[in-house]
DNA sequence: GGCGGATGTTACGCACGCGAAAGTTCCAGA
DNA sequence: TCTGGAACTTTCGCGTGCGTAACATCCGCC
């Protein structure tokens, strides 16, 4: 199917086909990811909300009251980001802030009646297009995908963990060589 | 092997295992995506740049002068977003705006000497951790992944075109080429 | 030649999204 | 007890990211 390696490629351990494959995979993933986000945002907008606001509503609907930290963790965002989102949702009457009795440092985010009603009204969750597409996959392919993604995420976790400064591992030998004298910043 | 469907699941067309699988896939993808972005951002920061700035530098290094619209398309962002990025890069002396001779509506974005030097110094591209992880995959798995992602992105494109997922109706015009345009790089 | 739509860029307003620092509250240990 | 550090949230500043509107330029068509 694919042409044999040229001598140069063989010497350098490079493979143009491999690079093209990887670029294609990355491009497709970025497409899938950003398209899913775009659709979610569009759906949210039809209800007068933003994407992250829908995510928060659904989290609170599913789990009940959540501390701001818990909500942040479930939304994969930082506390400072979610503080702002909560601010706007309070402003719009979707949630309220309640001080925890157990630990007075904790602020619980709670749905208001209006927030609950809206959450019940909105059928979708984050990444709904993506989920729909996954649902249409053959079970076998879905299992394959799960397995491969597992491998990838383990590998990424390793790469990130190993090199404290996450610069030394994510590149080819050629790039590493070209960089040996390029340290420091203007 | 997964257990047989319970009567309820069969009746409703639901499958708890399937839903869990899909949730897991989505979770893993979000993890991979956001972790990759985080690392890219971290690398950029070590050179005094931001993630999108690095992306822009690398595009300009690879393609030469680009109109703002071309640069936006290659970065998968809107013109208004890239206008802001270009503003800050001009402010920092990385690029300059040049009016096109051929078409006076067009503004070309051009690397300055400082910008070129910096681009040459920075070894990574966007999603570098992800790319490294993909490189460590077996060739067979990489082919499987490519195939499955192709199916998914076709499906997503269909869903979006038709009128969307369960409930969404998202309009899009410039996304159809995201797939067909996956060829060719200098 | 000039008009009207198409194309290219910027301006503006808003909502994330993050890191660093500041302000509370809790808790373990001297 | 009290004191220092840890846990939790908010504030601040900056940089995306997008949609809409405004503005300039180009081009086909009369």
Short mmCIF file of C-alpha atoms (C1' of nucleotides) in Angstrom, two decimals:
data_model
loop_
_atom_site.label_atom_id
_atom_site.label_comp_id
_atom_site.label_asym_id
_atom_site.label_seq_id
_atom_site.Cartn_x
_atom_site.Cartn_y
_atom_site.Cartn_z
CA UNK A 1 0.00 0.00 0.00
CA UNK A 2 2.50 2.57 1.02
CA UNK A 3 5.84 3.15 -0.66
CA UNK A 4 9.01 1.82 0.85
CA UNK A 5 11.07 4.08 3.01
CA UNK A 6 13.61 6.18 1.25
CA UNK A 7 17.18 5.76 2.51
CA UNK A 8 16.98 9.09 4.23
CA UNK A 9 13.79 8.19 6.02
CA UNK A 10 15.20 4.88 7.09
CA UNK A 11 18.32 6.54 8.41
CA UNK A 12 16.48 9.13 10.41
CA UNK A 13 13.77 6.82 11.62
CA UNK A 14 11.18 9.02 10.01
CA UNK A 15 8.24 7.87 8.01
CA UNK A 16 6.29 10.38 5.98
CA UNK A 17 3.25 8.14 5.96
CA UNK A 18 3.30 7.89 9.70
CA UNK A 19 3.51 11.63 10.08
CA UNK A 20 0.65 12.14 7.68
CA UNK A 21 -1.44 9.60 9.57
CA UNK A 22 -0.77 11.33 12.84
CA UNK A 23 -1.55 14.73 11.43
CA UNK A 24 -4.77 13.41 10.04
CA UNK A 25 -5.76 11.88 13.36
CA UNK A 26 -5.05 15.10 15.19
CA UNK A 27 -6.93 17.13 12.65
CA UNK A 28 -9.93 14.84 12.84
CA UNK A 29 -9.94 14.92 16.62
CA UNK A 30 -9.77 18.68 16.68
CA UNK A 31 -12.61 18.78 14.20
CA UNK A 32 -14.75 16.39 16.23
CA UNK A 33 -14.03 18.17 19.45
CA UNK A 34 -14.63 21.70 18.29
CA UNK A 35 -17.66 20.77 16.24
CA UNK A 36 -19.21 19.06 19.26
CA UNK A 37 -18.57 22.10 21.37
CA UNK A 38 -20.03 24.35 18.74
CA UNK A 39 -23.23 22.33 18.55
CA UNK A 40 -23.58 22.23 22.31
CA UNK A 41 -23.18 25.96 22.38
CA UNK A 42 -25.80 26.34 19.70
CA UNK A 43 -28.30 24.23 21.60
CA UNK A 44 -27.60 26.17 24.75
CA UNK A 45 -28.14 29.45 22.97
CA UNK A 46 -31.63 28.39 21.96
CA UNK A 47 -32.44 28.31 25.66
CA UNK A 48 -30.72 31.57 26.42
CA UNK A 49 -27.71 29.86 27.99
CA UNK A 50 -24.07 29.26 27.23
CA UNK A 51 -22.33 25.92 26.88
CA UNK A 52 -20.66 25.84 30.28
CA UNK A 53 -23.89 27.00 31.91
CA UNK A 54 -25.71 23.99 30.49
CA UNK A 55 -22.94 21.73 31.71
CA UNK A 56 -23.24 23.20 35.18
CA UNK A 57 -27.02 22.90 35.20
CA UNK A 58 -26.80 19.25 34.21
CA UNK A 59 -24.18 18.52 36.85
CA UNK A 60 -26.28 20.11 39.56
CA UNK A 61 -29.38 18.33 38.33
CA UNK A 62 -27.57 15.02 38.42
CA UNK A 63 -25.61 15.32 41.61
CA UNK A 64 -27.57 17.82 43.68
CA UNK A 65 -25.84 20.65 45.47
CA UNK A 66 -22.13 20.81 44.75
CA UNK A 67 -19.37 22.82 46.31
CA UNK A 68 -17.70 25.16 43.92
CA UNK A 69 -14.59 22.98 43.93
CA UNK A 70 -16.57 19.84 43.19
CA UNK A 71 -18.39 21.57 40.40
CA UNK A 72 -15.09 22.82 38.99
CA UNK A 73 -13.62 19.35 39.06
CA UNK A 74 -16.63 17.83 37.33
CA UNK A 75 -16.53 20.52 34.68
CA UNK A 76 -12.77 20.15 34.18
CA UNK A 77 -12.22 23.82 34.81
CA UNK A 78 -10.45 25.84 37.46
CA UNK A 79 -12.15 27.37 40.46
CA UNK A 80 -11.64 30.88 39.21
CA UNK A 81 -13.34 30.06 35.95
CA UNK A 82 -16.33 28.47 37.62
CA UNK A 83 -16.62 31.36 40.04
CA UNK A 84 -17.34 33.57 37.07
CA UNK A 85 -19.81 31.12 35.57
CA UNK A 86 -21.60 30.86 38.91
CA UNK A 87 -21.70 34.64 39.17
CA UNK A 88 -23.53 34.93 35.89
CA UNK A 89 -25.89 32.09 36.74
CA UNK A 90 -26.74 33.74 40.04
CA UNK A 91 -27.31 36.98 38.18
CA UNK A 92 -29.72 35.15 35.86
CA UNK A 93 -31.52 33.43 38.72
CA UNK A 94 -30.48 29.91 37.79
CA UNK A 95 -28.55 29.00 40.95
CA UNK A 96 -27.89 30.37 44.41
CA UNK A 97 -24.89 30.29 46.70
CA UNK A 98 -25.40 28.59 50.05
CA UNK A 99 -22.85 28.54 52.79
CA UNK A 100 -22.18 25.00 54.03
CA UNK A 101 -23.07 24.25 57.64
CA UNK A 102 -20.40 21.60 58.07
CA UNK A 103 -17.52 23.66 56.75
CA UNK A 104 -17.98 27.36 56.58
CA UNK A 105 -15.25 27.70 53.98
CA UNK A 106 -17.41 25.82 51.48
CA UNK A 107 -19.94 27.49 49.23
CA UNK A 108 -22.58 25.18 47.83
CA UNK A 109 -24.06 25.91 44.46
CA UNK A 110 -27.75 25.06 44.39
CA UNK A 111 -30.31 25.12 41.59
CA UNK A 112 -33.17 27.56 41.96
CA UNK A 113 -36.65 26.56 40.82
CA UNK A 114 -36.02 28.34 37.59
CA UNK A 115 -32.71 26.55 37.21
CA UNK A 116 -34.29 23.15 37.86
CA UNK A 117 -37.05 23.81 35.37
CA UNK A 118 -34.57 24.84 32.74
CA UNK A 119 -32.33 21.87 33.41
CA UNK A 120 -35.27 19.52 32.99
CA UNK A 121 -36.19 21.24 29.76
CA UNK A 122 -32.80 20.86 28.12
CA UNK A 123 -32.34 17.37 26.77
CA UNK A 124 -28.71 17.45 25.87
CA UNK A 125 -25.52 17.18 27.68
CA UNK A 126 -22.07 18.28 26.68
CA UNK A 127 -20.64 16.65 23.57
CA UNK A 128 -24.04 15.34 22.54
CA UNK A 129 -23.20 15.14 18.84
CA UNK A 130 -20.09 13.20 19.62
CA UNK A 131 -22.05 10.87 21.86
CA UNK A 132 -24.63 10.35 19.14
CA UNK A 133 -21.92 9.49 16.66
CA UNK A 134 -20.34 7.07 19.12
CA UNK A 135 -23.71 5.44 19.64
CA UNK A 136 -23.87 4.71 15.91
CA UNK A 137 -20.56 2.87 15.99
CA UNK A 138 -20.43 -0.89 15.88
CA UNK A 139 -19.95 -2.32 19.36
CA UNK A 140 -16.70 -3.86 18.23
CA UNK A 141 -15.35 -0.57 16.97
CA UNK A 142 -16.41 1.11 20.17
CA UNK A 143 -14.45 -1.43 22.14
CA UNK A 144 -11.43 -0.96 19.91
CA UNK A 145 -11.68 2.79 20.35
CA UNK A 146 -11.94 2.43 24.09
CA UNK A 147 -8.89 0.23 24.18
CA UNK A 148 -6.78 2.49 21.98
CA UNK A 149 -7.78 5.60 23.86
CA UNK A 150 -6.85 3.89 27.08
CA UNK A 151 -3.38 3.22 25.72
CA UNK A 152 -3.09 6.80 24.56
CA UNK A 153 -4.17 8.35 27.80
CA UNK A 154 -1.83 6.12 29.78
CA UNK A 155 0.98 7.21 27.49
CA UNK A 156 0.10 10.87 27.81
CA UNK A 157 -0.07 10.57 31.57
CA UNK A 158 3.39 8.96 31.54
CA UNK A 159 4.83 11.65 29.33
CA UNK A 160 3.45 14.40 31.50
CA UNK A 161 4.51 12.74 34.73
CA UNK A 162 8.02 11.73 33.71
CA UNK A 163 9.42 15.05 32.61
CA UNK A 164 8.58 17.60 35.23
CA UNK A 165 9.01 20.40 32.70
CA UNK A 166 6.78 19.01 29.96
CA UNK A 167 9.08 19.97 27.16
CA UNK A 168 11.63 17.20 26.87
CA UNK A 169 9.47 14.38 25.67
CA UNK A 170 6.98 15.49 23.08
CA UNK A 171 9.11 15.66 19.99
CA UNK A 172 11.21 13.76 17.55
CA UNK A 173 14.91 13.14 17.74
CA UNK A 174 15.50 15.57 14.93
CA UNK A 175 13.72 18.30 16.81
CA UNK A 176 15.58 17.46 19.97
CA UNK A 177 18.89 17.75 18.19
CA UNK A 178 17.94 21.04 16.64
CA UNK A 179 17.09 22.38 20.03
CA UNK A 180 20.13 21.48 22.07
CA UNK A 181 21.46 25.00 21.76
CA UNK A 182 18.14 26.79 21.96
CA UNK A 183 17.36 27.47 25.56
CA UNK A 184 16.28 30.59 27.31
CA UNK A 185 14.01 33.37 26.28
CA UNK A 186 14.30 37.00 25.21
CA UNK B 1 -18.12 -9.94 27.04
CA UNK B 2 -21.00 -7.94 28.30
CA UNK B 3 -24.09 -9.27 30.04
CA UNK B 4 -27.33 -9.71 28.16
CA UNK B 5 -29.78 -6.87 28.12
CA UNK B 6 -32.28 -6.76 30.92
CA UNK B 7 -35.90 -6.68 29.79
CA UNK B 8 -36.14 -3.02 30.67
CA UNK B 9 -33.05 -2.15 28.70
CA UNK B 10 -34.28 -4.13 25.74
CA UNK B 11 -37.64 -2.42 25.88
CA UNK B 12 -36.27 1.05 26.05
CA UNK B 13 -33.41 0.43 23.69
CA UNK B 14 -31.00 1.38 26.42
CA UNK B 15 -27.87 -0.39 27.39
CA UNK B 16 -26.14 0.67 30.55
CA UNK B 17 -22.87 -0.80 29.37
CA UNK B 18 -23.03 1.13 26.16
CA UNK B 19 -23.73 4.38 27.93
CA UNK B 20 -20.87 3.78 30.33
CA UNK B 21 -18.56 3.01 27.42
CA UNK B 22 -19.55 6.18 25.63
CA UNK B 23 -19.15 8.27 28.74
CA UNK B 24 -15.75 6.77 29.26
CA UNK B 25 -14.69 7.50 25.71
CA UNK B 26 -15.85 11.09 25.96
CA UNK B 27 -14.14 11.53 29.28
CA UNK B 28 -10.89 10.15 27.92
CA UNK B 29 -11.04 12.32 24.84
CA UNK B 30 -11.67 15.43 26.84
CA UNK B 31 -8.77 14.49 29.06
CA UNK B 32 -6.44 13.91 26.13
CA UNK B 33 -7.50 17.09 24.42
CA UNK B 34 -7.28 19.40 27.38
CA UNK B 35 -4.08 17.86 28.64
CA UNK B 36 -2.46 18.34 25.25
CA UNK B 37 -3.56 21.93 25.13
CA UNK B 38 -2.25 22.49 28.62
CA UNK B 39 1.17 21.13 27.73
CA UNK B 40 1.36 23.18 24.57
CA UNK B 41 0.49 26.25 26.56
CA UNK B 42 3.15 25.40 29.11
CA UNK B 43 5.82 25.02 26.46
CA UNK B 44 4.76 28.30 24.89
CA UNK B 45 4.96 30.03 28.24
CA UNK B 46 8.58 29.01 28.62
CA UNK B 47 9.27 31.13 25.57
CA UNK B 48 7.13 34.02 26.71
CA UNK B 49 4.31 33.18 24.32
CA UNK B 50 0.79 31.82 24.43
CA UNK B 51 -0.52 28.70 22.75
CA UNK B 52 -2.24 30.37 19.80
CA UNK B 53 0.75 32.63 19.30
CA UNK B 54 2.97 29.61 18.85
CA UNK B 55 0.49 28.12 16.43
CA UNK B 56 0.49 31.34 14.43
CA UNK B 57 4.27 31.54 14.42
CA UNK B 58 4.55 27.99 13.15
CA UNK B 59 1.97 28.59 10.43
CA UNK B 60 3.77 31.69 9.24
CA UNK B 61 7.10 29.91 9.39
CA UNK B 62 5.73 27.06 7.34
CA UNK B 63 3.63 28.90 4.80
CA UNK B 64 5.22 32.33 4.62
CA UNK B 65 3.11 35.47 4.68
CA UNK B 66 -0.56 34.73 5.15
CA UNK B 67 -3.59 36.94 4.88
CA UNK B 68 -5.49 37.26 8.09
CA UNK B 69 -8.30 35.14 6.69
CA UNK B 70 -5.92 32.38 5.61
CA UNK B 71 -4.26 32.40 8.98
CA UNK B 72 -7.65 32.22 10.69
CA UNK B 73 -8.68 29.26 8.58
CA UNK B 74 -5.46 27.40 9.28
CA UNK B 75 -5.80 28.05 12.97
CA UNK B 76 -9.47 26.99 13.00
CA UNK B 77 -10.51 30.30 14.53
CA UNK B 78 -12.60 33.23 13.41
CA UNK B 79 -11.19 36.38 11.89
CA UNK B 80 -12.13 38.48 14.87
CA UNK B 81 -10.25 36.15 17.18
CA UNK B 82 -7.12 36.18 15.06
CA UNK B 83 -7.26 39.95 14.72
CA UNK B 84 -6.75 40.14 18.46
CA UNK B 85 -3.95 37.59 18.42
CA UNK B 86 -2.25 39.49 15.62
CA UNK B 87 -2.63 42.75 17.56
CA UNK B 88 -0.75 41.34 20.51
CA UNK B 89 1.90 39.78 18.32
CA UNK B 90 2.45 43.11 16.59
CA UNK B 91 2.68 44.75 19.99
CA UNK B 92 5.35 42.23 20.98
CA UNK B 93 7.27 42.69 17.75
CA UNK B 94 6.73 39.16 16.46
CA UNK B 95 4.85 39.99 13.26
CA UNK B 96 3.92 42.99 11.18
CA UNK B 97 0.90 43.88 9.09
CA UNK B 98 1.55 44.49 5.42
CA UNK B 99 -1.07 45.71 2.99
CA UNK B 100 -1.31 43.49 -0.05
CA UNK B 101 -0.45 45.08 -3.38
CA UNK B 102 -2.76 42.89 -5.38
CA UNK B 103 -5.84 43.40 -3.27
CA UNK B 104 -5.89 46.36 -1.00
CA UNK B 105 -8.52 44.80 1.24
CA UNK B 106 -6.07 42.12 2.25
CA UNK B 107 -3.71 42.47 5.18
CA UNK B 108 -0.76 40.10 5.13
CA UNK B 109 0.70 38.94 8.40
CA UNK B 110 4.47 38.67 8.16
CA UNK B 111 7.06 37.42 10.61
CA UNK B 112 9.59 39.94 11.83
CA UNK B 113 13.19 38.90 12.37
CA UNK B 114 12.45 38.43 16.01
CA UNK B 115 9.40 36.36 15.15
CA UNK B 116 11.36 34.16 12.76
CA UNK B 117 14.08 33.59 15.29
CA UNK B 118 11.57 32.64 17.94
CA UNK B 119 9.70 30.32 15.59
CA UNK B 120 12.93 28.54 14.75
CA UNK B 121 13.69 28.15 18.43
CA UNK B 122 10.43 26.52 19.40
CA UNK B 123 10.48 22.84 18.57
CA UNK B 124 6.90 21.90 19.21
CA UNK B 125 3.67 22.23 17.42
CA UNK B 126 0.15 22.13 18.71
CA UNK B 127 -0.92 18.90 20.42
CA UNK B 128 2.64 17.69 20.69
CA UNK B 129 2.01 15.34 23.59
CA UNK B 130 -0.86 13.80 21.78
CA UNK B 131 1.27 13.38 18.68
CA UNK B 132 4.00 11.73 20.73
CA UNK B 133 1.52 9.31 22.22
CA UNK B 134 0.18 8.51 18.77
CA UNK B 135 3.71 7.87 17.59
CA UNK B 136 4.09 5.24 20.26
CA UNK B 137 1.01 3.35 19.07
CA UNK B 138 1.32 0.17 17.07
CA UNK B 139 0.88 0.87 13.39
CA UNK B 140 -2.12 -1.42 13.33
CA UNK B 141 -3.81 0.44 16.16
CA UNK B 142 -3.08 3.73 14.49
CA UNK B 143 -4.79 2.50 11.36
CA UNK B 144 -7.76 1.29 13.38
CA UNK B 145 -7.99 4.65 15.09
CA UNK B 146 -7.82 6.47 11.78
CA UNK B 147 -10.58 4.32 10.39
CA UNK B 148 -12.86 4.73 13.39
CA UNK B 149 -12.33 8.45 13.60
CA UNK B 150 -13.17 8.75 9.94
CA UNK B 151 -16.47 7.00 10.59
CA UNK B 152 -17.14 9.26 13.52
CA UNK B 153 -16.39 12.45 11.71
CA UNK B 154 -18.54 11.42 8.76
CA UNK B 155 -21.33 10.70 11.18
CA UNK B 156 -20.91 14.01 12.98
CA UNK B 157 -20.90 15.86 9.69
CA UNK B 158 -24.14 14.09 8.74
CA UNK B 159 -25.78 14.89 12.05
CA UNK B 160 -24.82 18.51 11.81
CA UNK B 161 -25.96 18.80 8.23
CA UNK B 162 -29.28 17.08 8.79
CA UNK B 163 -30.37 19.27 11.62
CA UNK B 164 -28.29 17.95 14.32
CA UNK B 165 -28.25 15.60 17.26
CA UNK B 166 -31.32 14.62 19.28
CA UNK B 167 -32.62 18.12 19.29
CA UNK B 168 -30.18 20.60 17.92
CA UNK B 169 -30.38 22.46 14.69
CA UNK B 170 -27.02 23.91 14.06
CA UNK B 171 -26.24 25.74 10.88
CA UNK B 172 -22.84 25.57 9.40
CA UNK B 173 -21.35 26.43 6.10
CA UNK B 174 -17.61 26.40 6.45
CA UNK B 175 -17.27 23.05 8.15
CA UNK B 176 -17.90 20.76 5.25
CA UNK B 177 -14.42 21.36 3.93
CA UNK B 178 -12.78 20.46 7.21
CA UNK B 179 -12.69 16.93 5.95
CA UNK B 180 -11.97 17.29 2.29
CA UNK B 181 -9.20 19.72 3.03
CA UNK B 182 -7.11 17.25 4.91
CA UNK B 183 -4.51 17.00 2.20
CA UNK B 184 -1.31 18.71 1.37
CA UNK B 185 1.31 20.39 3.47
CA UNK B 186 4.53 22.01 2.37
"C1'" DG C 1 -18.59 55.15 -15.39
"C1'" DG C 2 -21.00 53.84 -11.61
"C1'" DC C 3 -23.89 50.91 -8.71
"C1'" DG C 4 -24.68 46.96 -5.72
"C1'" DG C 5 -23.35 42.85 -3.82
"C1'" DA C 6 -19.39 40.11 -2.34
"C1'" DT C 7 -15.13 39.86 0.12
"C1'" DG C 8 -11.66 41.18 3.75
"C1'" DT C 9 -10.60 43.32 8.05
"C1'" DT C 10 -11.46 45.56 12.27
"C1'" DA C 11 -14.36 47.28 16.47
"C1'" DC C 12 -17.18 46.09 20.17
"C1'" DG C 13 -19.36 43.50 23.79
"C1'" DC C 14 -19.67 39.38 26.20
"C1'" DA C 15 -18.30 34.84 28.20
"C1'" DC C 16 -14.95 31.71 29.21
"C1'" DG C 17 -10.36 30.08 31.03
"C1'" DC C 18 -6.26 30.37 33.59
"C1'" DG C 19 -2.53 31.68 37.15
"C1'" DA C 20 -1.33 34.39 40.98
"C1'" DA C 21 -2.55 36.70 45.01
"C1'" DA C 22 -5.69 37.88 48.69
"C1'" DG C 23 -9.10 36.79 52.13
"C1'" DT C 24 -11.65 33.13 55.24
"C1'" DT C 25 -12.04 29.23 57.75
"C1'" DC C 26 -10.45 24.83 59.48
"C1'" DC C 27 -7.30 21.84 61.87
"C1'" DA C 28 -3.21 19.60 63.77
"C1'" DG C 29 0.42 19.97 66.77
"C1'" DA C 30 3.55 22.36 70.08
"C1'" DT D 1 -4.46 27.61 73.76
"C1'" DC D 2 -2.59 29.40 70.04
"C1'" DT D 3 -0.26 29.31 65.95
"C1'" DG D 4 1.12 27.99 61.40
"C1'" DG D 5 -0.21 25.70 57.52
"C1'" DA D 6 -3.81 23.65 54.64
"C1'" DA D 7 -8.25 23.96 52.32
"C1'" DC D 8 -11.75 26.80 49.96
"C1'" DT D 9 -13.37 30.72 47.48
"C1'" DT D 10 -12.96 35.10 45.31
"C1'" DT D 11 -10.47 38.98 42.93
"C1'" DC D 12 -7.59 40.64 39.38
"C1'" DG D 13 -5.34 40.89 34.95
"C1'" DC D 14 -4.71 38.97 30.68
"C1'" DG D 15 -5.60 36.30 26.50
"C1'" DT D 16 -8.56 33.87 23.77
"C1'" DG D 17 -13.05 32.96 21.21
"C1'" DC D 18 -17.25 34.22 19.00
"C1'" DG D 19 -21.19 36.93 16.76
"C1'" DT D 20 -22.61 41.21 15.05
"C1'" DA D 21 -21.92 45.47 13.08
"C1'" DA D 22 -19.18 48.84 10.77
"C1'" DC D 23 -15.98 50.02 7.31
"C1'" DA D 24 -13.05 49.60 3.12
"C1'" DT D 25 -12.15 47.57 -1.19
"C1'" DC D 26 -13.06 44.75 -5.19
"C1'" DC D 27 -15.68 43.17 -9.11
"C1'" DG D 28 -19.50 41.98 -12.17
"C1'" DC D 29 -22.99 44.07 -14.52
"C1'" DC D 30 -25.70 47.77 -16.51
#
